[in-house]
Amino acid sequence: MEKILPGDSKSCSKVFFLFPPWISSDLRSHYLVSFYSFNLTSHMTLFLARGAVIKATLDTSSWPLIDALPSYGRGRELPGGRYMSLIHGNGIHDVIITGENGTIDGQGEVWWNMWRQRTLPFTRPNILELMHSKDIIISNVVFQNSPFWNIHPVYCSNVVVRNVTVLAPYDSPNTDGIDPDSSLNVCIEDCYISTGDDLVAVKSGWDEYGMAYARPSSGITIRRLTGSSPFAGIAVGSETSGGVENVLVESIHIYNTGIGIHIKTNSGRGGYIRNITVSGVNLSNVRKALRIAGDVGDHPDDMYNPNALPIVNGLTIKDVWGVDIQQPGSIDGIKNSPFTGVCLSNVKLNGDGTREVPWKCADVSGGALGVQPSPCTELTSISGLSFCTNAI
């Protein structure tokens, strides 16, 4: 992966600089380019110099449409196709998006208002979507005001997102930060994200379409991330029908957020969530520190099979510290498919000091060591404690 270095033009046959070298630095802050949507090609660098801005046009009427993702079967918001991302790549490789913290602005307000007013004809565009692509580096760029999700690598492999800032207003709908989706070997590190939805959400397809396409997300690393959101800091799901496994989350700071860690699925999803490790998490002013739930998310249509139950196994949450935590958390499995192998270790969550709010658990087994407030009884059996000791 590191054979391509950001800014190294020798690695690429095509290099695109937003500014010619003769444009002085004092003029760069007044220089921007507006786009409907454009495609990347293989072997290229998109470089945004300091002060550079790529802006999406405000004219939504001429925005191009593309087919629904096969693992979703339809647009995520509405039936039919979907609007193409502002920056799009399909089947490309050896691509770098980098710079001197230049900005890519999705100008999402017009799209958010259409969503609020229920006048959207199709699913909103992302800022950046890469499909069926590999060997990608995204670094030292600011993404802001996405109409929908910000960075969406789907059916990709060998993707690095590093030193990226993602911004959207707290009340902007569905503005997820980074959503690796049915992708392999993705590293997200040293990023700051503050948006209106999950900061990072690992996905792999939606109900019967995701099960049929069968492309898991695996080998996902998320580390040294800071941010806030009204929803989740780090999420897995809820679209996990192709399977999600081998996810490592470490050294995370989440503040002023709805849920710190949210692992979510639903009956009808099928698939699996397994071998997830979360460690070294600092939480501040968070409504609920941890939620693992089997009743989250809607369905694409009436064709889903409600008996397609997900398998959730092997979740380790350790070394978590929280202050001003309203609720420690809940773990609610599915009656006919209980969540198994859940380990909580060295999890210390402090509220406002007036009262201790208990954990809530159902249809789950595993163990808990060094957890405050005291864990639910489902995680305190002798066999569960033995399992948890071995797991960590």
Short mmCIF file of C-alpha atoms in Angstrom, two decimals:
data_model
loop_
_atom_site.label_atom_id
_atom_site.label_comp_id
_atom_site.label_asym_id
_atom_site.label_seq_id
_atom_site.Cartn_x
_atom_site.Cartn_y
_atom_site.Cartn_z
CA MET A 1 0.00 0.00 0.00
CA GLU A 2 2.73 2.45 0.90
CA LYS A 3 4.30 2.12 -2.55
CA ILE A 4 2.32 5.28 -3.32
CA LEU A 5 3.32 8.33 -1.31
CA PRO A 6 1.06 11.38 -1.10
CA GLY A 7 2.45 14.09 -3.35
CA ASP A 8 4.94 11.79 -5.04
CA SER A 9 4.28 12.46 -8.73
CA LYS A 10 6.79 9.80 -9.78
CA SER A 11 4.29 7.18 -8.64
CA CYS A 12 1.56 8.44 -10.94
CA SER A 13 1.15 8.86 -14.64
CA LYS A 14 -1.32 11.67 -14.10
CA VAL A 15 -1.12 14.34 -11.41
CA PHE A 16 -3.78 17.04 -10.99
CA PHE A 17 -2.94 20.14 -8.97
CA LEU A 18 -5.81 22.48 -8.27
CA PHE A 19 -3.43 25.45 -8.49
CA PRO A 20 -0.78 26.01 -11.16
CA PRO A 21 2.53 26.83 -9.49
CA TRP A 22 2.45 30.42 -10.73
CA ILE A 23 -0.63 31.30 -8.64
CA SER A 24 0.67 33.07 -5.55
CA SER A 25 -0.30 31.95 -2.06
CA ASP A 26 -2.23 35.17 -1.34
CA LEU A 27 -4.51 34.49 -4.33
CA ARG A 28 -5.18 30.87 -3.41
CA SER A 29 -7.66 31.73 -0.69
CA HIS A 30 -9.88 33.35 -3.35
CA TYR A 31 -9.68 30.43 -5.76
CA LEU A 32 -12.36 27.77 -6.01
CA VAL A 33 -13.89 25.47 -8.56
CA SER A 34 -17.56 24.38 -8.65
CA PHE A 35 -18.65 20.98 -9.95
CA TYR A 36 -21.71 18.82 -10.46
CA SER A 37 -19.77 15.56 -10.25
CA PHE A 38 -16.57 14.18 -11.71
CA ASN A 39 -14.74 10.88 -12.06
CA LEU A 40 -11.25 9.96 -10.93
CA THR A 41 -8.99 7.73 -13.00
CA SER A 42 -6.26 5.27 -12.05
CA HIS A 43 -2.69 6.40 -11.39
CA MET A 44 -3.58 9.95 -10.42
CA THR A 45 -3.16 12.40 -7.58
CA LEU A 46 -5.81 14.98 -6.80
CA PHE A 47 -3.93 17.66 -4.85
CA LEU A 48 -5.67 20.52 -3.02
CA ALA A 49 -3.26 23.26 -2.07
CA ARG A 50 -3.70 25.47 0.97
CA GLY A 51 -6.80 27.62 0.58
CA ALA A 52 -8.11 25.62 -2.36
CA VAL A 53 -11.83 24.77 -2.42
CA ILE A 54 -13.75 22.36 -4.60
CA LYS A 55 -17.45 23.15 -4.23
CA ALA A 56 -20.46 21.19 -5.36
CA THR A 57 -22.90 23.17 -7.44
CA LEU A 58 -26.17 24.24 -5.82
CA ASP A 59 -28.10 23.23 -8.94
CA THR A 60 -29.52 19.84 -8.00
CA SER A 61 -31.75 19.53 -11.09
CA SER A 62 -28.92 18.46 -13.41
CA TRP A 63 -27.08 16.21 -10.97
CA PRO A 64 -26.27 12.85 -12.65
CA LEU A 65 -27.96 9.63 -11.56
CA ILE A 66 -26.34 6.19 -11.25
CA ASP A 67 -27.60 2.70 -10.48
CA ALA A 68 -28.24 1.49 -6.97
CA LEU A 69 -25.47 -0.49 -5.32
CA PRO A 70 -26.08 -4.22 -5.87
CA SER A 71 -25.63 -4.96 -2.17
CA TYR A 72 -28.38 -2.46 -1.33
CA GLY A 73 -30.85 -3.19 -4.13
CA ARG A 74 -32.10 0.40 -4.25
CA GLY A 75 -31.09 3.83 -3.10
CA ARG A 76 -30.47 3.92 0.64
CA GLU A 77 -33.18 6.54 1.14
CA LEU A 78 -35.59 5.95 -1.74
CA PRO A 79 -36.38 3.26 -4.32
CA GLY A 80 -34.61 3.45 -7.66
CA GLY A 81 -31.19 4.83 -8.46
CA ARG A 82 -29.22 7.45 -6.61
CA TYR A 83 -27.36 10.64 -7.24
CA MET A 84 -23.70 10.19 -8.13
CA SER A 85 -21.15 11.37 -5.57
CA LEU A 86 -19.43 14.70 -6.10
CA ILE A 87 -16.12 12.85 -6.58
CA HIS A 88 -16.54 9.34 -7.94
CA GLY A 89 -14.29 6.44 -8.90
CA ASN A 90 -15.23 2.99 -10.17
CA GLY A 91 -12.70 0.25 -10.86
CA ILE A 92 -9.69 2.47 -10.30
CA HIS A 93 -6.38 1.88 -8.51
CA ASP A 94 -3.28 3.72 -7.35
CA VAL A 95 -5.07 6.97 -6.52
CA ILE A 96 -4.18 9.68 -4.02
CA ILE A 97 -6.41 12.48 -2.77
CA THR A 98 -4.25 14.78 -0.70
CA GLY A 99 -2.97 18.30 -0.28
CA GLU A 100 -2.31 21.06 2.21
CA ASN A 101 -5.67 20.77 3.95
CA GLY A 102 -7.61 22.21 1.05
CA THR A 103 -11.39 21.80 1.24
CA ILE A 104 -13.99 19.75 -0.60
CA ASP A 105 -17.37 21.33 0.15
CA GLY A 106 -20.52 19.39 -0.70
CA GLN A 107 -22.75 22.42 -0.03
CA GLY A 108 -25.27 20.04 1.46
CA GLU A 109 -27.80 22.51 2.85
CA VAL A 110 -29.94 22.42 -0.29
CA TRP A 111 -30.06 18.61 -0.11
CA TRP A 112 -30.74 18.57 3.63
CA ASN A 113 -33.70 20.88 3.10
CA MET A 114 -35.07 18.62 0.37
CA TRP A 115 -34.81 15.71 2.81
CA ARG A 116 -36.53 17.70 5.55
CA GLN A 117 -39.30 18.77 3.20
CA ARG A 118 -39.63 15.25 1.77
CA THR A 119 -39.10 16.47 -1.78
CA LEU A 120 -36.10 14.26 -2.63
CA PRO A 121 -36.69 12.26 -5.84
CA PHE A 122 -33.69 9.98 -5.27
CA THR A 123 -31.07 9.19 -2.62
CA ARG A 124 -28.70 12.09 -1.93
CA PRO A 125 -25.09 12.05 -3.19
CA ASN A 126 -22.00 11.45 -1.07
CA ILE A 127 -19.00 13.75 -1.34
CA LEU A 128 -16.64 10.89 -2.23
CA GLU A 129 -17.50 7.35 -3.29
CA LEU A 130 -15.02 4.79 -4.57
CA MET A 131 -16.35 1.50 -5.95
CA HIS A 132 -14.45 -1.67 -6.89
CA SER A 133 -11.17 0.18 -6.33
CA LYS A 134 -7.87 -0.56 -4.60
CA ASP A 135 -4.68 1.05 -3.37
CA ILE A 136 -6.17 4.39 -2.36
CA ILE A 137 -4.76 7.08 -0.05
CA ILE A 138 -6.89 9.96 1.22
CA SER A 139 -4.98 12.41 3.41
CA ASN A 140 -4.63 16.03 4.52
CA VAL A 141 -7.94 17.20 3.08
CA VAL A 142 -11.03 18.77 4.67
CA PHE A 143 -14.44 17.35 3.71
CA GLN A 144 -17.41 19.45 4.73
CA ASN A 145 -21.15 19.79 4.31
CA SER A 146 -21.78 16.53 2.50
CA PRO A 147 -25.31 16.07 1.18
CA PHE A 148 -25.27 12.49 2.56
CA TRP A 149 -22.35 10.29 3.68
CA ASN A 150 -18.92 11.91 3.34
CA ILE A 151 -16.38 9.21 2.41
CA HIS A 152 -17.74 5.89 1.16
CA PRO A 153 -15.32 3.21 -0.07
CA VAL A 154 -17.50 0.30 -1.21
CA TYR A 155 -16.24 -3.03 -2.67
CA CYS A 156 -12.71 -1.63 -2.20
CA SER A 157 -9.42 -2.92 -0.81
CA ASN A 158 -6.25 -1.39 0.56
CA VAL A 159 -7.62 2.03 1.49
CA VAL A 160 -5.90 4.49 3.86
CA VAL A 161 -7.72 7.55 5.23
CA ARG A 162 -5.26 9.59 7.26
CA ASN A 163 -5.10 13.12 8.72
CA VAL A 164 -8.51 13.97 7.31
CA THR A 165 -11.03 16.41 8.79
CA VAL A 166 -14.74 15.83 8.21
CA LEU A 167 -17.24 18.52 9.21
CA ALA A 168 -21.00 18.94 9.04
CA PRO A 169 -23.53 20.70 11.28
CA TYR A 170 -24.82 18.78 14.28
CA ASP A 171 -28.34 18.75 12.81
CA SER A 172 -27.39 17.75 9.26
CA PRO A 173 -29.19 14.48 8.37
CA ASN A 174 -27.25 11.28 7.65
CA THR A 175 -23.89 13.00 7.21
CA ASP A 176 -21.80 9.98 8.29
CA GLY A 177 -18.08 10.70 8.34
CA ILE A 178 -16.35 7.61 6.90
CA ASP A 179 -18.27 4.45 5.96
CA PRO A 180 -16.14 1.50 4.78
CA ASP A 181 -18.66 -0.80 3.12
CA SER A 182 -18.06 -4.38 1.88
CA SER A 183 -14.36 -3.51 1.80
CA LEU A 184 -11.11 -5.19 2.81
CA ASN A 185 -8.04 -3.77 4.53
CA VAL A 186 -9.13 -0.24 5.34
CA CYS A 187 -7.14 1.93 7.75
CA ILE A 188 -8.66 5.11 9.20
CA GLU A 189 -6.27 7.01 11.45
CA ASP A 190 -5.46 10.42 12.90
CA CYS A 191 -8.73 12.00 11.81
CA TYR A 192 -11.05 14.61 13.31
CA ILE A 193 -14.75 14.16 12.54
CA SER A 194 -17.72 16.24 13.69
CA THR A 195 -20.93 15.52 11.80
CA GLY A 196 -24.66 14.98 12.12
CA ASP A 197 -24.49 11.18 12.16
CA ASP A 198 -22.08 8.32 12.93
CA LEU A 199 -18.44 9.39 12.74
CA VAL A 200 -17.34 6.02 11.33
CA ALA A 201 -19.75 3.22 10.40
CA VAL A 202 -18.57 -0.15 9.06
CA LYS A 203 -21.17 -1.67 6.72
CA SER A 204 -21.60 -4.57 4.26
CA GLY A 205 -24.93 -4.46 2.48
CA TRP A 206 -28.63 -4.37 3.21
CA ASP A 207 -30.81 -7.39 3.96
CA GLU A 208 -31.49 -9.83 1.08
CA TYR A 209 -29.37 -7.79 -1.35
CA GLY A 210 -26.36 -7.76 0.94
CA MET A 211 -26.70 -11.48 1.65
CA ALA A 212 -26.90 -12.28 -2.07
CA TYR A 213 -23.92 -10.07 -2.96
CA ALA A 214 -21.96 -11.56 -0.05
CA ARG A 215 -19.10 -9.06 0.16
CA PRO A 216 -17.93 -8.72 3.79
CA SER A 217 -16.03 -5.90 5.41
CA SER A 218 -12.87 -7.29 7.00
CA GLY A 219 -9.51 -6.05 8.17
CA ILE A 220 -10.77 -2.63 9.26
CA THR A 221 -8.53 -0.54 11.56
CA ILE A 222 -9.73 2.69 13.17
CA ARG A 223 -7.30 4.48 15.46
CA ARG A 224 -6.43 7.87 16.92
CA LEU A 225 -9.75 9.40 15.99
CA THR A 226 -11.38 12.36 17.75
CA GLY A 227 -14.88 13.68 17.24
CA SER A 228 -18.46 14.37 18.25
CA SER A 229 -21.89 13.53 16.89
CA PRO A 230 -25.52 13.39 18.01
CA PHE A 231 -25.44 9.70 17.04
CA ALA A 232 -22.49 7.28 17.34
CA GLY A 233 -18.77 7.78 17.60
CA ILE A 234 -17.80 4.37 16.22
CA ALA A 235 -20.48 2.14 14.69
CA VAL A 236 -20.74 -1.26 13.09
CA GLY A 237 -23.92 -1.53 11.04
CA SER A 238 -26.70 -1.55 10.88
CA GLU A 239 -26.30 -2.74 7.26
CA THR A 240 -24.14 -5.83 7.87
CA SER A 241 -25.76 -8.46 5.66
CA GLY A 242 -22.54 -9.36 3.86
CA GLY A 243 -20.74 -9.83 7.18
CA VAL A 244 -18.33 -7.70 9.23
CA GLU A 245 -15.30 -9.23 10.91
CA ASN A 246 -11.78 -8.50 12.11
CA VAL A 247 -12.29 -4.90 13.14
CA LEU A 248 -9.78 -3.16 15.44
CA VAL A 249 -10.67 0.17 17.07
CA GLU A 250 -8.12 1.82 19.36
CA SER A 251 -7.13 5.17 20.86
CA ILE A 252 -10.42 6.99 20.34
CA HIS A 253 -11.67 10.21 21.95
CA ILE A 254 -15.41 10.83 21.68
CA TYR A 255 -17.16 13.81 23.29
CA ASN A 256 -20.60 15.48 23.22
CA THR A 257 -22.04 12.43 21.50
CA GLY A 258 -25.17 10.29 21.61
CA ILE A 259 -23.58 6.83 21.76
CA GLY A 260 -19.87 6.17 22.13
CA ILE A 261 -19.68 2.68 20.57
CA HIS A 262 -22.71 1.33 18.69
CA ILE A 263 -22.79 -2.19 17.24
CA LYS A 264 -26.14 -2.62 15.54
CA THR A 265 -28.04 -5.10 13.42
CA ASN A 266 -31.58 -6.42 13.03
CA SER A 267 -33.71 -9.44 12.24
CA GLY A 268 -33.77 -9.79 8.47
CA ARG A 269 -30.18 -8.65 8.12
CA GLY A 270 -28.59 -12.10 8.18
CA GLY A 271 -24.82 -11.97 7.91
CA TYR A 272 -22.53 -11.81 10.91
CA ILE A 273 -20.58 -9.47 13.17
CA ARG A 274 -17.56 -11.16 14.71
CA ASN A 275 -14.06 -10.61 16.05
CA ILE A 276 -14.49 -6.91 16.90
CA THR A 277 -11.98 -5.40 19.35
CA VAL A 278 -12.37 -1.91 20.79
CA SER A 279 -9.75 -0.58 23.20
CA GLY A 280 -8.38 2.66 24.59
CA VAL A 281 -11.54 4.77 24.35
CA ASN A 282 -12.06 8.08 26.19
CA LEU A 283 -15.63 9.33 26.42
CA SER A 284 -16.82 12.71 27.66
CA ASN A 285 -20.39 13.97 27.92
CA VAL A 286 -21.91 10.97 26.16
CA ARG A 287 -25.54 9.91 26.57
CA LYS A 288 -24.85 6.16 26.34
CA ALA A 289 -21.32 4.74 26.37
CA LEU A 290 -22.01 1.39 24.67
CA ARG A 291 -24.94 -0.04 22.78
CA ILE A 292 -24.99 -3.46 21.16
CA ALA A 293 -28.42 -4.03 19.67
CA GLY A 294 -30.33 -6.45 17.47
CA ASP A 295 -33.31 -4.24 16.67
CA VAL A 296 -31.84 -1.30 14.75
CA GLY A 297 -32.46 -0.20 11.18
CA ASP A 298 -35.10 -0.31 8.48
CA HIS A 299 -35.51 -2.65 5.51
CA PRO A 300 -35.23 -1.96 1.77
CA ASP A 301 -38.60 -3.52 0.88
CA ASP A 302 -41.05 -6.22 1.86
CA MET A 303 -38.95 -8.95 0.24
CA TYR A 304 -36.60 -9.33 3.21
CA ASN A 305 -36.73 -12.52 5.23
CA PRO A 306 -37.50 -11.77 8.90
CA ASN A 307 -36.09 -15.19 9.81
CA ALA A 308 -32.65 -14.27 8.42
CA LEU A 309 -31.04 -13.69 11.79
CA PRO A 310 -27.53 -12.24 12.17
CA ILE A 311 -24.79 -14.02 14.12
CA VAL A 312 -23.00 -11.76 16.60
CA ASN A 313 -20.00 -13.31 18.35
CA GLY A 314 -16.62 -12.31 19.70
CA LEU A 315 -16.90 -8.66 20.75
CA THR A 316 -14.20 -7.36 23.11
CA ILE A 317 -14.56 -3.90 24.62
CA LYS A 318 -11.68 -2.98 26.93
CA ASP A 319 -9.89 -0.05 28.52
CA VAL A 320 -12.74 2.43 28.24
CA TRP A 321 -12.95 5.51 30.46
CA GLY A 322 -15.90 7.87 30.58
CA VAL A 323 -16.93 11.03 32.42
CA ASP A 324 -20.35 12.70 32.38
CA ILE A 325 -21.92 9.51 31.06
CA GLN A 326 -25.72 9.46 31.38
CA GLN A 327 -26.12 5.69 30.82
CA PRO A 328 -23.36 3.07 30.84
CA GLY A 329 -24.96 0.98 28.13
CA SER A 330 -27.19 -1.80 26.91
CA ILE A 331 -26.63 -5.14 25.20
CA ASP A 332 -29.81 -6.51 23.64
CA GLY A 333 -29.43 -9.60 21.50
CA ILE A 334 -32.08 -11.38 19.45
CA LYS A 335 -34.19 -13.99 21.17
CA ASN A 336 -33.57 -16.73 18.60
CA SER A 337 -30.00 -15.62 17.91
CA PRO A 338 -28.40 -14.47 21.18
CA PHE A 339 -25.20 -12.47 21.04
CA THR A 340 -22.31 -14.57 22.33
CA GLY A 341 -18.69 -14.08 23.34
CA VAL A 342 -19.14 -10.50 24.56
CA CYS A 343 -16.29 -9.38 26.83
CA LEU A 344 -16.12 -6.10 28.75
CA SER A 345 -12.83 -5.45 30.54
CA ASN A 346 -11.60 -2.42 32.47
CA VAL A 347 -14.59 -0.27 31.56
CA LYS A 348 -14.98 2.66 33.98
CA LEU A 349 -17.92 4.95 33.32
CA ASN A 350 -18.73 7.86 35.62
CA GLY A 351 -21.99 9.75 35.63
CA ASP A 352 -22.91 13.02 37.29
CA GLY A 353 -22.54 11.51 40.77
CA THR A 354 -26.21 11.75 41.74
CA ARG A 355 -27.21 8.16 41.00
CA GLU A 356 -25.86 5.00 39.45
CA VAL A 357 -27.69 3.96 36.27
CA PRO A 358 -27.53 0.19 35.69
CA TRP A 359 -26.57 -1.67 32.55
CA LYS A 360 -29.38 -3.32 30.59
CA CYS A 361 -28.87 -6.72 28.98
CA ALA A 362 -30.92 -9.45 27.32
CA ASP A 363 -30.17 -12.46 25.11
CA VAL A 364 -26.42 -12.15 25.53
CA SER A 365 -23.63 -14.23 27.06
CA GLY A 366 -20.01 -13.46 27.84
CA GLY A 367 -18.05 -11.95 30.69
CA ALA A 368 -17.14 -8.71 32.41
CA LEU A 369 -14.01 -7.85 34.41
CA GLY A 370 -13.35 -4.55 36.15
CA VAL A 371 -16.53 -2.87 34.96
CA GLN A 372 -18.09 0.14 36.71
CA PRO A 373 -21.03 0.54 37.21
CA SER A 374 -21.51 -3.14 37.97
CA PRO A 375 -22.25 -5.15 34.83
CA CYS A 376 -25.49 -6.97 34.17
CA THR A 377 -25.81 -10.49 35.56
CA GLU A 378 -25.74 -12.03 32.06
CA LEU A 379 -22.00 -11.20 31.98
CA THR A 380 -21.02 -12.37 35.46
CA SER A 381 -21.18 -16.17 35.24
CA ILE A 382 -18.07 -18.20 36.11
CA SER A 383 -17.81 -19.50 32.54
CA GLY A 384 -18.23 -15.99 31.18
CA LEU A 385 -15.50 -14.59 33.41
CA SER A 386 -13.18 -17.40 32.32
CA PHE A 387 -13.95 -16.65 28.67
CA CYS A 388 -13.29 -12.95 29.15
CA THR A 389 -9.98 -13.57 30.90
CA ASN A 390 -8.82 -15.67 27.94
CA ALA A 391 -10.18 -13.17 25.40
CA ILE A 392 -8.07 -10.27 26.65
#
